[in-house]
Amino acid sequence: MTCLDVREQFSALVDDALAPGERAALDAHLATCADCRRELQRFRDTVALVRAVAPVRAPAGFVERVLEAARPDPWYRRLVRGLFLPWPVKLPMEAAAIVLVAVGVAVVYRGTREIEPSARLDSIAPAVRQAPERAAPQALTPTPQRETDARRAQNDARKLKTAKDQTQAPEPPKGPAPAETIHKKAAETPERREKQEPEVAAKPDAPPSARERAMTREYARSRPAPAPGARADAQAPRSTPSVTGSSYAFTPADVSGRLTVSDRDAALRGVAELATRLGAVANRRVDTPDLQILELTVPRDAYDEFVRELARLGRWQPGREPSALPARVRVVLQITR
Amino acid sequence: MEGRSGDDAFLVDRLRRGDPRAFEDLVIAYQHRVFGVALRMLGNRAEAEELAQEVFLRVHRAIGEFRGDAKLSTWLYAIASRLCLNRLTSGERRVVRLGEETLAWLASREVGPAEELERTELETALHRAIAELSEERRIVVVLRDLEGLSYEEIAAALELELGTVRSRLHRARMDLRDKLERFLP
């Protein structure tokens, strides 16, 4: 038995885990080898040091925390876990929050409709009375008689300014504009309008309502309003299996064309800023998964610059562009990638 | 009653019968040992408490599966060891090495002022030496020299051959001897 063999057995020797034969051979070697005896002593001392390490104690309150963790969950937690955990795809909390907000908005909206008449009398009617009498009837087209909330009231002054511009224009718009139709509707009784409104909202190919127009104008001033766009998203595929143009949703425009861009959201923002700068008005917007359709009214004087700037935002391909333009050019943009 | 086999058999019987106080008695009896193994292996108190808690929760859920052919303590050590080794090899650990703070805490003992400094230095060196062992050697030393398990119990807890336990323990102690040389007489 070599020294190396003997030292390999030290651990078992210290633990008294050697078979009797192994132990006898080891003892015989140790009796004659001083180096191995010294090494064995160092080994014993090491093990003694390790075994002298103070025992660790669990932190205070450990037992209570374990018992608390082992306690069955109350029924409502089990219910929540039952609702969420078995699902192969968990419902993101953000999605749940969006649904809740959407329901809240719907409830508030329904409540608002009931106070429409009083809101109209309080805030909108004075603005209409201030409109100049010499203004042509069609010049008052944006008068938001169907708009009821405070935001629409704020828009009123801006729209009246637009009306004045139109009155001072050298020549009136050619042909019956969709705004005239809206104006006629605006002259109808409130009760009839309220009955008709849901139908208008439900039909994507109906002429744009004043409510939608106001909302898209709001979009032109800031970010796109998601609610009308979302509604169009939901309805467009049903009503237009293949979206190829804007005619299904808009009355004939003076100019229509396709704007091919890399980022549709950025392009929409660009168009909105452009419209604001040039005094154009965004009338309506329809979103589909493949394209966004935007209807604007651009002052004729600003039209050339509008088209130049449009070409900066993406590839502008006008499909229809008459040589003689009206004072207020109605432009329909199809924004695609 | 800590860990004695007669008490353990009674405790297991109570646990199986659903005695509401039995689980509490089990946690009280084994909390320090399970936490100690977790702390020695993981080197972080918060992580050790989390793991020790998980050990007891697993026992709570699986007491019906305990066959009783091993000691209750061996079963607990087996669960604790497996969870520690899994965590150490999972790559999900936030703390890999024993921090200085934990070393100091481990080394802190109530001793007289004269010997405090020397004692603390030795304790710190001891804990560091243990912490620096490889995981598979460290668990064997912890179970044998700190928790007092027999070779057979270690083999059962870690599902190893007796010869493997013996060999790893020897290598671990040789490593410790080298690391602690300056403290040896």
Short mmCIF file of C-alpha atoms in Angstrom, two decimals:
data_model
loop_
_atom_site.label_atom_id
_atom_site.label_comp_id
_atom_site.label_asym_id
_atom_site.label_seq_id
_atom_site.Cartn_x
_atom_site.Cartn_y
_atom_site.Cartn_z
CA MET A 1 0.00 0.00 0.00
CA THR A 2 1.54 3.30 -1.10
CA CYS A 3 1.28 6.65 0.69
CA LEU A 4 -1.06 7.85 -2.07
CA ASP A 5 -3.38 4.88 -1.57
CA VAL A 6 -3.38 5.46 2.17
CA ARG A 7 -4.19 9.17 1.89
CA GLU A 8 -7.12 8.42 -0.42
CA GLN A 9 -8.66 6.58 2.53
CA PHE A 10 -8.31 9.41 5.05
CA SER A 11 -11.86 10.62 4.64
CA ALA A 12 -13.35 7.22 5.25
CA LEU A 13 -10.95 6.68 8.13
CA VAL A 14 -12.02 9.90 9.84
CA ASP A 15 -15.66 8.87 9.43
CA ASP A 16 -14.92 5.36 10.58
CA ALA A 17 -16.37 4.07 7.34
CA LEU A 18 -13.67 1.57 6.40
CA ALA A 19 -14.15 -2.16 6.20
CA PRO A 20 -12.14 -4.07 8.85
CA GLY A 21 -9.62 -5.33 6.25
CA GLU A 22 -9.07 -1.84 4.84
CA ARG A 23 -8.62 -0.42 8.30
CA ALA A 24 -5.97 -3.01 9.24
CA ALA A 25 -3.90 -2.31 6.11
CA LEU A 26 -4.12 1.42 6.73
CA ASP A 27 -3.08 1.13 10.35
CA ALA A 28 -0.09 -1.01 9.33
CA HIS A 29 1.11 1.67 6.91
CA LEU A 30 0.57 4.54 9.31
CA ALA A 31 2.59 2.72 11.97
CA THR A 32 5.64 2.92 9.72
CA CYS A 33 5.10 6.25 7.84
CA ALA A 34 5.58 9.50 9.75
CA ASP A 35 4.61 11.69 6.75
CA CYS A 36 1.26 9.97 6.39
CA ARG A 37 0.64 10.26 10.13
CA ARG A 38 1.29 14.00 9.90
CA GLU A 39 -0.98 14.31 6.88
CA LEU A 40 -3.69 12.37 8.64
CA GLN A 41 -3.51 14.74 11.59
CA ARG A 42 -3.85 17.78 9.30
CA PHE A 43 -6.80 16.11 7.65
CA ARG A 44 -8.47 15.43 11.01
CA ASP A 45 -7.87 19.04 12.06
CA THR A 46 -9.47 20.30 8.86
CA VAL A 47 -12.58 18.20 9.35
CA ALA A 48 -12.76 19.32 12.98
CA LEU A 49 -12.62 22.97 11.89
CA VAL A 50 -15.43 22.47 9.40
CA ARG A 51 -17.59 20.64 11.88
CA ALA A 52 -17.10 23.44 14.39
CA VAL A 53 -18.88 25.89 12.14
CA ALA A 54 -21.81 27.37 13.99
CA PRO A 55 -25.18 26.10 12.81
CA VAL A 56 -27.33 28.46 10.79
CA ARG A 57 -30.70 29.55 12.10
CA ALA A 58 -33.67 30.37 9.95
CA PRO A 59 -34.73 34.02 10.06
CA ALA A 60 -37.35 35.18 12.51
CA GLY A 61 -40.87 34.72 11.25
CA PHE A 62 -39.89 32.00 8.82
CA VAL A 63 -42.41 29.49 10.19
CA GLU A 64 -45.27 32.00 9.96
CA ARG A 65 -44.36 32.87 6.39
CA VAL A 66 -44.27 29.21 5.36
CA LEU A 67 -47.62 28.53 7.03
CA GLU A 68 -49.11 31.58 5.35
CA ALA A 69 -47.80 30.45 1.96
CA ALA A 70 -49.18 26.95 2.51
CA ARG A 71 -52.62 28.22 3.44
CA PRO A 72 -55.20 27.64 0.68
CA ASP A 73 -55.96 30.75 -1.36
CA PRO A 74 -59.28 32.47 -0.74
CA TRP A 75 -62.02 31.72 -3.23
CA TYR A 76 -61.60 34.92 -5.22
CA ARG A 77 -57.91 34.25 -5.88
CA ARG A 78 -58.69 30.72 -6.96
CA LEU A 79 -61.37 32.12 -9.24
CA VAL A 80 -58.97 34.62 -10.82
CA ARG A 81 -56.34 31.94 -11.26
CA GLY A 82 -58.94 29.64 -12.73
CA LEU A 83 -59.92 32.31 -15.20
CA PHE A 84 -56.41 33.18 -16.31
CA LEU A 85 -54.01 30.31 -15.74
CA PRO A 86 -55.60 27.49 -17.77
CA TRP A 87 -55.68 29.63 -20.88
CA PRO A 88 -53.06 28.65 -23.42
CA VAL A 89 -52.67 32.35 -24.18
CA LYS A 90 -53.06 34.61 -21.19
CA LEU A 91 -55.20 37.70 -21.62
CA PRO A 92 -52.87 40.66 -21.42
CA MET A 93 -53.91 43.14 -18.78
CA GLU A 94 -53.58 45.89 -21.35
CA ALA A 95 -56.21 44.24 -23.52
CA ALA A 96 -58.54 43.90 -20.55
CA ALA A 97 -57.97 47.57 -19.75
CA ILE A 98 -58.78 48.58 -23.33
CA VAL A 99 -62.01 46.61 -23.22
CA LEU A 100 -62.96 48.27 -19.93
CA VAL A 101 -62.20 51.73 -21.29
CA ALA A 102 -64.16 50.98 -24.45
CA VAL A 103 -67.18 49.91 -22.42
CA GLY A 104 -66.84 53.04 -20.30
CA VAL A 105 -66.68 55.25 -23.37
CA ALA A 106 -69.76 53.57 -24.81
CA VAL A 107 -71.70 54.15 -21.59
CA VAL A 108 -70.67 57.81 -21.41
CA TYR A 109 -71.46 58.28 -25.09
CA ARG A 110 -74.95 56.90 -24.67
CA GLY A 111 -75.49 59.20 -21.72
CA THR A 112 -74.26 62.17 -23.72
CA ARG A 113 -76.72 61.58 -26.52
CA GLU A 114 -79.59 62.08 -24.13
CA ILE A 115 -78.51 65.63 -23.34
CA GLU A 116 -77.73 66.57 -26.92
CA PRO A 117 -80.64 69.03 -27.34
CA SER A 118 -79.73 71.11 -24.30
CA ALA A 119 -76.04 71.12 -25.21
CA ARG A 120 -76.92 72.34 -28.70
CA LEU A 121 -79.05 75.18 -27.36
CA ASP A 122 -76.45 76.25 -24.81
CA SER A 123 -73.30 76.26 -26.85
CA ILE A 124 -73.86 75.86 -30.56
CA ALA A 125 -76.86 78.02 -31.37
CA PRO A 126 -75.26 81.39 -30.40
CA ALA A 127 -72.36 80.69 -32.72
CA VAL A 128 -74.72 80.00 -35.57
CA ARG A 129 -76.65 83.21 -34.95
CA GLN A 130 -73.40 85.15 -35.27
CA ALA A 131 -72.83 83.84 -38.78
CA PRO A 132 -73.11 86.59 -41.40
CA GLU A 133 -76.50 86.62 -43.07
CA ARG A 134 -75.03 87.33 -46.49
CA ALA A 135 -73.13 84.05 -46.42
CA ALA A 136 -74.38 81.66 -49.03
CA PRO A 137 -76.34 78.74 -47.59
CA GLN A 138 -73.78 76.25 -48.76
CA ALA A 139 -71.08 78.32 -47.15
CA LEU A 140 -72.47 77.34 -43.80
CA THR A 141 -72.05 73.68 -44.51
CA PRO A 142 -69.74 72.97 -41.63
CA THR A 143 -72.20 74.50 -39.15
CA PRO A 144 -72.24 71.74 -36.62
CA GLN A 145 -75.90 71.58 -35.75
CA ARG A 146 -75.51 67.90 -35.13
CA GLU A 147 -72.52 68.36 -32.94
CA THR A 148 -73.39 68.42 -29.33
CA ASP A 149 -70.44 68.22 -27.05
CA ALA A 150 -68.12 70.97 -25.92
CA ARG A 151 -65.35 70.04 -28.31
CA ARG A 152 -67.61 70.46 -31.26
CA ALA A 153 -68.65 73.83 -29.90
CA GLN A 154 -65.03 74.88 -29.90
CA ASN A 155 -64.67 73.75 -33.47
CA ASP A 156 -67.58 75.92 -34.46
CA ALA A 157 -65.67 79.19 -34.52
CA ARG A 158 -63.01 77.69 -36.75
CA LYS A 159 -65.62 76.33 -39.11
CA LEU A 160 -67.36 79.68 -39.34
CA LYS A 161 -64.04 81.18 -40.32
CA THR A 162 -63.86 78.61 -43.09
CA ALA A 163 -67.34 79.64 -44.14
CA LYS A 164 -66.28 83.25 -44.43
CA ASP A 165 -63.35 82.20 -46.59
CA GLN A 166 -65.68 80.35 -48.85
CA THR A 167 -68.01 83.32 -49.11
CA GLN A 168 -65.19 85.57 -50.19
CA ALA A 169 -63.91 83.11 -52.77
CA PRO A 170 -64.25 84.37 -56.38
CA GLU A 171 -66.34 81.49 -57.56
CA PRO A 172 -68.56 79.09 -55.59
CA PRO A 173 -67.86 75.37 -55.61
CA LYS A 174 -69.14 73.63 -58.70
CA GLY A 175 -71.93 71.15 -58.40
CA PRO A 176 -73.61 69.91 -55.29
CA ALA A 177 -71.02 69.23 -52.65
CA PRO A 178 -71.70 66.59 -50.02
CA ALA A 179 -71.65 69.38 -47.54
CA GLU A 180 -74.88 70.68 -49.02
CA THR A 181 -76.54 67.39 -48.32
CA ILE A 182 -75.37 67.60 -44.78
CA HIS A 183 -76.58 71.14 -44.53
CA LYS A 184 -80.04 70.07 -45.66
CA LYS A 185 -80.00 67.37 -43.09
CA ALA A 186 -78.93 69.88 -40.55
CA ALA A 187 -82.13 71.78 -41.19
CA GLU A 188 -84.21 68.77 -40.26
CA THR A 189 -85.75 68.36 -36.86
CA PRO A 190 -83.51 67.06 -34.13
CA GLU A 191 -85.79 64.07 -33.51
CA ARG A 192 -85.51 62.97 -37.11
CA ARG A 193 -81.79 63.46 -37.10
CA GLU A 194 -81.38 61.37 -34.01
CA LYS A 195 -83.38 58.62 -35.60
CA GLN A 196 -81.26 58.71 -38.70
CA GLU A 197 -77.90 59.00 -37.08
CA PRO A 198 -77.38 55.37 -36.11
CA GLU A 199 -78.19 54.34 -39.66
CA VAL A 200 -75.61 56.73 -41.02
CA ALA A 201 -73.03 55.50 -38.60
CA ALA A 202 -73.73 51.92 -39.52
CA LYS A 203 -73.31 52.43 -43.25
CA PRO A 204 -69.75 52.95 -44.36
CA ASP A 205 -70.82 54.07 -47.83
CA ALA A 206 -73.16 56.76 -46.53
CA PRO A 207 -72.12 60.41 -46.90
CA PRO A 208 -69.98 61.59 -44.01
CA SER A 209 -71.96 62.83 -41.08
CA ALA A 210 -71.20 66.08 -39.35
CA ARG A 211 -70.05 64.10 -36.33
CA GLU A 212 -67.52 62.20 -38.39
CA ARG A 213 -66.38 65.35 -40.14
CA ALA A 214 -65.82 67.09 -36.88
CA MET A 215 -63.83 64.17 -35.56
CA THR A 216 -61.62 63.97 -38.62
CA ARG A 217 -60.97 67.70 -38.41
CA GLU A 218 -59.91 67.10 -34.89
CA TYR A 219 -57.58 64.45 -36.23
CA ALA A 220 -56.13 66.91 -38.72
CA ARG A 221 -55.19 69.17 -35.85
CA SER A 222 -53.50 66.53 -33.76
CA ARG A 223 -53.26 62.77 -33.71
CA PRO A 224 -55.59 60.50 -35.65
CA ALA A 225 -58.76 59.81 -33.74
CA PRO A 226 -58.86 56.07 -33.16
CA ALA A 227 -62.58 55.58 -32.69
CA PRO A 228 -63.78 56.41 -36.21
CA GLY A 229 -60.82 54.64 -37.69
CA ALA A 230 -61.47 51.56 -35.65
CA ARG A 231 -65.06 51.53 -36.76
CA ALA A 232 -64.00 51.81 -40.36
CA ASP A 233 -61.57 48.96 -39.80
CA ALA A 234 -64.35 46.77 -38.64
CA GLN A 235 -66.70 47.68 -41.42
CA ALA A 236 -64.48 48.15 -44.45
CA PRO A 237 -63.72 44.48 -45.07
CA ARG A 238 -67.43 43.63 -44.91
CA SER A 239 -68.56 46.30 -47.32
CA THR A 240 -65.54 46.30 -49.63
CA PRO A 241 -64.02 42.94 -50.24
CA SER A 242 -61.21 44.62 -52.20
CA VAL A 243 -60.46 48.22 -51.44
CA THR A 244 -59.29 49.79 -54.67
CA GLY A 245 -60.37 53.36 -54.37
CA SER A 246 -62.25 55.86 -52.39
CA SER A 247 -65.39 56.03 -54.47
CA TYR A 248 -67.17 53.47 -52.34
CA ALA A 249 -66.93 55.71 -49.33
CA PHE A 250 -66.74 59.25 -50.70
CA THR A 251 -68.68 61.36 -53.07
CA PRO A 252 -66.73 62.16 -56.26
CA ALA A 253 -63.69 64.28 -55.52
CA ASP A 254 -62.00 66.92 -57.65
CA VAL A 255 -58.67 65.19 -57.25
CA SER A 256 -57.91 61.65 -56.17
CA GLY A 257 -54.73 59.69 -56.08
CA ARG A 258 -52.54 57.26 -54.30
CA LEU A 259 -49.77 58.19 -51.89
CA THR A 260 -47.34 55.32 -51.40
CA VAL A 261 -45.32 55.67 -48.19
CA SER A 262 -43.12 53.53 -45.99
CA ASP A 263 -44.81 54.53 -42.74
CA ARG A 264 -48.52 55.22 -42.96
CA ASP A 265 -48.82 56.71 -39.50
CA ALA A 266 -45.97 59.11 -40.16
CA ALA A 267 -47.53 60.03 -43.52
CA LEU A 268 -50.89 60.68 -41.86
CA ARG A 269 -49.25 62.98 -39.38
CA GLY A 270 -47.40 64.70 -42.21
CA VAL A 271 -50.60 65.22 -44.17
CA ALA A 272 -52.34 66.52 -41.06
CA GLU A 273 -49.57 69.05 -40.43
CA LEU A 274 -49.57 70.02 -44.08
CA ALA A 275 -53.32 70.55 -44.04
CA THR A 276 -53.08 72.72 -40.96
CA ARG A 277 -50.31 74.82 -42.47
CA LEU A 278 -52.03 75.36 -45.80
CA GLY A 279 -55.49 76.02 -44.41
CA ALA A 280 -56.87 72.75 -45.73
CA VAL A 281 -59.52 70.83 -43.86
CA ALA A 282 -59.52 67.08 -43.37
CA ASN A 283 -63.12 66.01 -43.83
CA ARG A 284 -63.08 62.33 -43.34
CA ARG A 285 -60.82 59.37 -42.79
CA VAL A 286 -61.37 55.67 -43.30
CA ASP A 287 -58.85 53.08 -42.14
CA THR A 288 -58.59 49.60 -43.57
CA PRO A 289 -55.86 47.08 -42.92
CA ASP A 290 -54.25 47.89 -46.28
CA LEU A 291 -54.76 51.58 -46.73
CA GLN A 292 -56.06 54.76 -45.21
CA ILE A 293 -58.34 57.03 -47.14
CA LEU A 294 -58.35 60.70 -46.33
CA GLU A 295 -60.65 63.33 -47.77
CA LEU A 296 -59.51 66.94 -47.57
CA THR A 297 -60.65 70.28 -48.84
CA VAL A 298 -57.66 72.33 -50.01
CA PRO A 299 -57.82 76.02 -51.00
CA ARG A 300 -57.03 76.32 -54.71
CA ASP A 301 -54.23 78.79 -54.07
CA ALA A 302 -52.49 76.30 -51.83
CA TYR A 303 -53.14 73.26 -54.00
CA ASP A 304 -49.83 73.35 -55.92
CA GLU A 305 -47.83 73.56 -52.74
CA PHE A 306 -50.00 70.86 -51.21
CA VAL A 307 -49.13 68.48 -54.07
CA ARG A 308 -45.44 69.39 -53.91
CA GLU A 309 -45.34 68.67 -50.18
CA LEU A 310 -47.33 65.51 -50.70
CA ALA A 311 -44.60 64.25 -53.03
CA ARG A 312 -42.12 64.75 -50.20
CA LEU A 313 -44.11 62.45 -47.92
CA GLY A 314 -44.13 59.58 -50.40
CA ARG A 315 -44.75 58.63 -54.01
CA TRP A 316 -47.77 60.63 -55.16
CA GLN A 317 -49.66 59.18 -58.08
CA PRO A 318 -52.65 61.35 -58.99
CA GLY A 319 -55.39 59.30 -60.62
CA ARG A 320 -57.67 62.15 -61.38
CA GLU A 321 -56.58 65.76 -61.60
CA PRO A 322 -58.66 68.16 -63.76
CA SER A 323 -56.99 71.17 -65.33
CA ALA A 324 -59.53 73.64 -63.91
CA LEU A 325 -59.80 73.46 -60.18
CA PRO A 326 -62.55 74.91 -57.98
CA ALA A 327 -61.77 77.43 -55.25
CA ARG A 328 -61.98 74.66 -52.67
CA VAL A 329 -60.43 71.52 -54.08
CA ARG A 330 -61.75 68.29 -52.68
CA VAL A 331 -58.90 65.81 -52.58
CA VAL A 332 -59.14 62.12 -51.75
CA LEU A 333 -55.87 60.45 -50.77
CA GLN A 334 -55.34 56.71 -50.62
CA ILE A 335 -52.36 56.20 -48.36
CA THR A 336 -50.73 52.82 -48.82
CA ARG A 337 -47.41 51.21 -48.18
CA MET B 1 -38.35 16.16 18.96
CA GLU B 2 -36.13 17.50 16.24
CA GLY B 3 -35.54 14.82 13.70
CA ARG B 4 -35.68 11.75 15.93
CA SER B 5 -36.99 8.83 13.95
CA GLY B 6 -39.77 7.92 16.38
CA ASP B 7 -41.02 11.47 16.39
CA ASP B 8 -40.66 11.63 12.62
CA ALA B 9 -42.81 8.54 12.15
CA PHE B 10 -45.48 10.07 14.37
CA LEU B 11 -45.17 13.37 12.53
CA VAL B 12 -45.56 11.69 9.15
CA ASP B 13 -48.59 9.85 10.41
CA ARG B 14 -50.15 13.10 11.61
CA LEU B 15 -49.35 14.80 8.33
CA ARG B 16 -51.01 12.01 6.37
CA ARG B 17 -54.07 12.18 8.59
CA GLY B 18 -54.35 15.89 7.84
CA ASP B 19 -53.64 17.07 11.37
CA PRO B 20 -53.61 20.84 10.97
CA ARG B 21 -50.84 21.27 13.55
CA ALA B 22 -48.59 18.62 12.01
CA PHE B 23 -47.26 20.78 9.21
CA GLU B 24 -46.45 23.57 11.62
CA ASP B 25 -44.56 21.10 13.82
CA LEU B 26 -42.64 19.88 10.78
CA VAL B 27 -41.59 23.40 9.79
CA ILE B 28 -40.59 24.23 13.36
CA ALA B 29 -38.54 21.04 13.64
CA TYR B 30 -36.67 21.35 10.35
CA GLN B 31 -36.62 25.06 9.54
CA HIS B 32 -33.02 25.69 10.63
CA ARG B 33 -31.59 22.64 8.92
CA VAL B 34 -33.36 23.21 5.62
CA PHE B 35 -32.55 26.90 5.67
CA GLY B 36 -28.93 26.08 6.58
CA VAL B 37 -28.47 23.79 3.59
CA ALA B 38 -30.03 26.40 1.31
CA LEU B 39 -27.86 29.20 2.69
CA ARG B 40 -24.64 27.19 2.47
CA MET B 41 -25.41 26.23 -1.07
CA LEU B 42 -26.82 29.49 -2.41
CA GLY B 43 -24.92 32.00 -0.28
CA ASN B 44 -27.76 34.49 -0.15
CA ARG B 45 -30.22 34.78 2.70
CA ALA B 46 -33.19 35.98 0.72
CA GLU B 47 -32.73 33.33 -1.89
CA ALA B 48 -32.14 30.69 0.79
CA GLU B 49 -35.38 31.62 2.55
CA GLU B 50 -37.28 31.49 -0.70
CA LEU B 51 -35.88 28.05 -1.47
CA ALA B 52 -36.42 26.72 2.05
CA GLN B 53 -40.01 27.86 1.85
CA GLU B 54 -40.38 26.04 -1.44
CA VAL B 55 -39.02 22.86 0.18
CA PHE B 56 -41.71 22.93 2.86
CA LEU B 57 -44.45 23.76 0.39
CA ARG B 58 -43.45 20.76 -1.71
CA VAL B 59 -43.54 18.56 1.35
CA HIS B 60 -46.96 19.97 2.18
CA ARG B 61 -48.25 19.13 -1.27
CA ALA B 62 -46.58 15.75 -1.60
CA ILE B 63 -46.79 14.26 1.88
CA GLY B 64 -49.20 11.66 0.50
CA GLU B 65 -46.44 10.42 -1.82
CA PHE B 66 -43.93 9.92 0.98
CA ARG B 67 -43.46 6.16 1.16
CA GLY B 68 -41.78 6.08 4.53
CA ASP B 69 -38.94 3.78 3.44
CA ALA B 70 -36.50 6.64 4.02
CA LYS B 71 -36.28 8.93 7.00
CA LEU B 72 -38.36 12.07 6.89
CA SER B 73 -35.19 14.12 7.38
CA THR B 74 -33.52 12.40 4.42
CA TRP B 75 -36.55 13.19 2.28
CA LEU B 76 -36.39 16.84 3.30
CA TYR B 77 -32.65 17.02 2.64
CA ALA B 78 -33.19 15.32 -0.72
CA ILE B 79 -35.76 17.93 -1.77
CA ALA B 80 -33.63 20.79 -0.48
CA SER B 81 -30.46 19.48 -2.16
CA ARG B 82 -32.18 18.89 -5.49
CA LEU B 83 -33.76 22.34 -5.50
CA CYS B 84 -30.44 23.96 -4.62
CA LEU B 85 -28.50 22.11 -7.30
CA ASN B 86 -31.21 22.79 -9.88
CA ARG B 87 -31.14 26.45 -9.06
CA LEU B 88 -27.36 26.63 -9.16
CA THR B 89 -27.27 25.06 -12.60
CA SER B 90 -30.36 26.75 -14.02
CA GLY B 91 -28.60 29.99 -14.88
CA GLU B 92 -31.50 31.94 -13.37
CA ARG B 93 -29.63 32.89 -10.24
CA ARG B 94 -29.21 36.50 -9.31
CA VAL B 95 -26.35 35.79 -6.89
CA VAL B 96 -23.66 33.33 -7.84
CA ARG B 97 -20.97 33.81 -5.25
CA LEU B 98 -21.22 34.18 -1.54
CA GLY B 99 -21.34 37.90 -0.85
CA GLU B 100 -19.14 39.55 1.76
CA GLU B 101 -22.21 40.54 3.72
CA THR B 102 -23.38 36.96 3.94
CA LEU B 103 -19.91 35.78 4.90
CA ALA B 104 -19.78 38.32 7.71
CA TRP B 105 -23.24 37.33 8.88
CA LEU B 106 -22.39 33.65 8.80
CA ALA B 107 -19.21 34.32 10.76
CA SER B 108 -20.85 36.47 13.42
CA ARG B 109 -21.12 34.70 16.76
CA GLU B 110 -21.49 35.86 20.29
CA VAL B 111 -17.96 35.53 21.61
CA GLY B 112 -15.76 37.47 23.99
CA PRO B 113 -14.10 40.65 22.69
CA ALA B 114 -10.56 39.24 23.03
CA GLU B 115 -11.06 36.31 20.73
CA GLU B 116 -13.67 37.92 18.54
CA LEU B 117 -11.38 39.16 15.81
CA GLU B 118 -9.44 35.93 15.41
CA ARG B 119 -12.57 33.85 15.62
CA THR B 120 -14.38 35.95 13.04
CA GLU B 121 -11.45 35.69 10.67
CA LEU B 122 -11.40 31.90 10.98
CA GLU B 123 -15.15 31.63 10.57
CA THR B 124 -15.08 33.86 7.52
CA ALA B 125 -12.27 31.81 6.00
CA LEU B 126 -14.19 28.62 6.72
CA HIS B 127 -17.36 29.85 5.12
CA ARG B 128 -15.47 31.19 2.16
CA ALA B 129 -13.62 27.90 1.73
CA ILE B 130 -16.89 25.96 1.80
CA ALA B 131 -18.52 28.43 -0.56
CA GLU B 132 -15.69 28.10 -3.05
CA LEU B 133 -16.06 24.33 -3.36
CA SER B 134 -17.68 23.07 -6.50
CA GLU B 135 -21.42 22.55 -6.07
CA GLU B 136 -21.31 18.76 -6.15
CA ARG B 137 -18.53 18.64 -3.52
CA ARG B 138 -20.08 21.39 -1.42
CA ILE B 139 -23.42 19.63 -1.01
CA VAL B 140 -21.67 16.47 0.19
CA VAL B 141 -19.62 18.40 2.78
CA VAL B 142 -22.67 20.34 3.93
CA LEU B 143 -24.74 17.19 4.38
CA ARG B 144 -21.94 15.24 6.04
CA ASP B 145 -19.94 17.68 8.17
CA LEU B 146 -22.50 20.38 8.87
CA GLU B 147 -25.73 18.38 8.93
CA GLY B 148 -24.33 15.06 10.13
CA LEU B 149 -25.89 12.72 7.58
CA SER B 150 -24.36 9.28 7.11
CA TYR B 151 -22.83 8.22 3.81
CA GLU B 152 -25.90 6.10 3.12
CA GLU B 153 -28.28 8.97 3.81
CA ILE B 154 -26.29 11.27 1.55
CA ALA B 155 -26.29 8.66 -1.19
CA ALA B 156 -30.05 8.29 -0.84
CA ALA B 157 -30.70 12.05 -0.76
CA LEU B 158 -28.51 12.80 -3.76
CA GLU B 159 -29.27 9.53 -5.58
CA LEU B 160 -25.57 8.70 -5.81
CA GLU B 161 -23.53 5.54 -5.36
CA LEU B 162 -21.84 5.17 -1.97
CA GLY B 163 -18.42 5.18 -3.64
CA THR B 164 -19.24 8.47 -5.37
CA VAL B 165 -20.25 10.04 -2.07
CA ARG B 166 -17.03 8.84 -0.47
CA SER B 167 -14.89 10.07 -3.30
CA ARG B 168 -16.51 13.50 -3.51
CA LEU B 169 -16.32 13.96 0.22
CA HIS B 170 -12.65 13.12 0.25
CA ARG B 171 -11.89 15.55 -2.59
CA ALA B 172 -13.90 18.27 -0.89
CA ARG B 173 -12.05 17.83 2.39
CA MET B 174 -8.69 17.88 0.63
CA ASP B 175 -9.69 21.17 -1.02
CA LEU B 176 -10.67 22.56 2.35
CA ARG B 177 -7.40 21.45 3.90
CA ASP B 178 -5.49 23.39 1.25
CA LYS B 179 -7.63 26.50 1.72
CA LEU B 180 -7.49 26.43 5.52
CA GLU B 181 -3.82 25.57 5.85
CA ARG B 182 -2.84 28.70 7.73
CA PHE B 183 -5.43 27.99 10.44
CA LEU B 184 -4.22 24.45 11.07
CA PRO B 185 -2.04 23.88 14.12
#
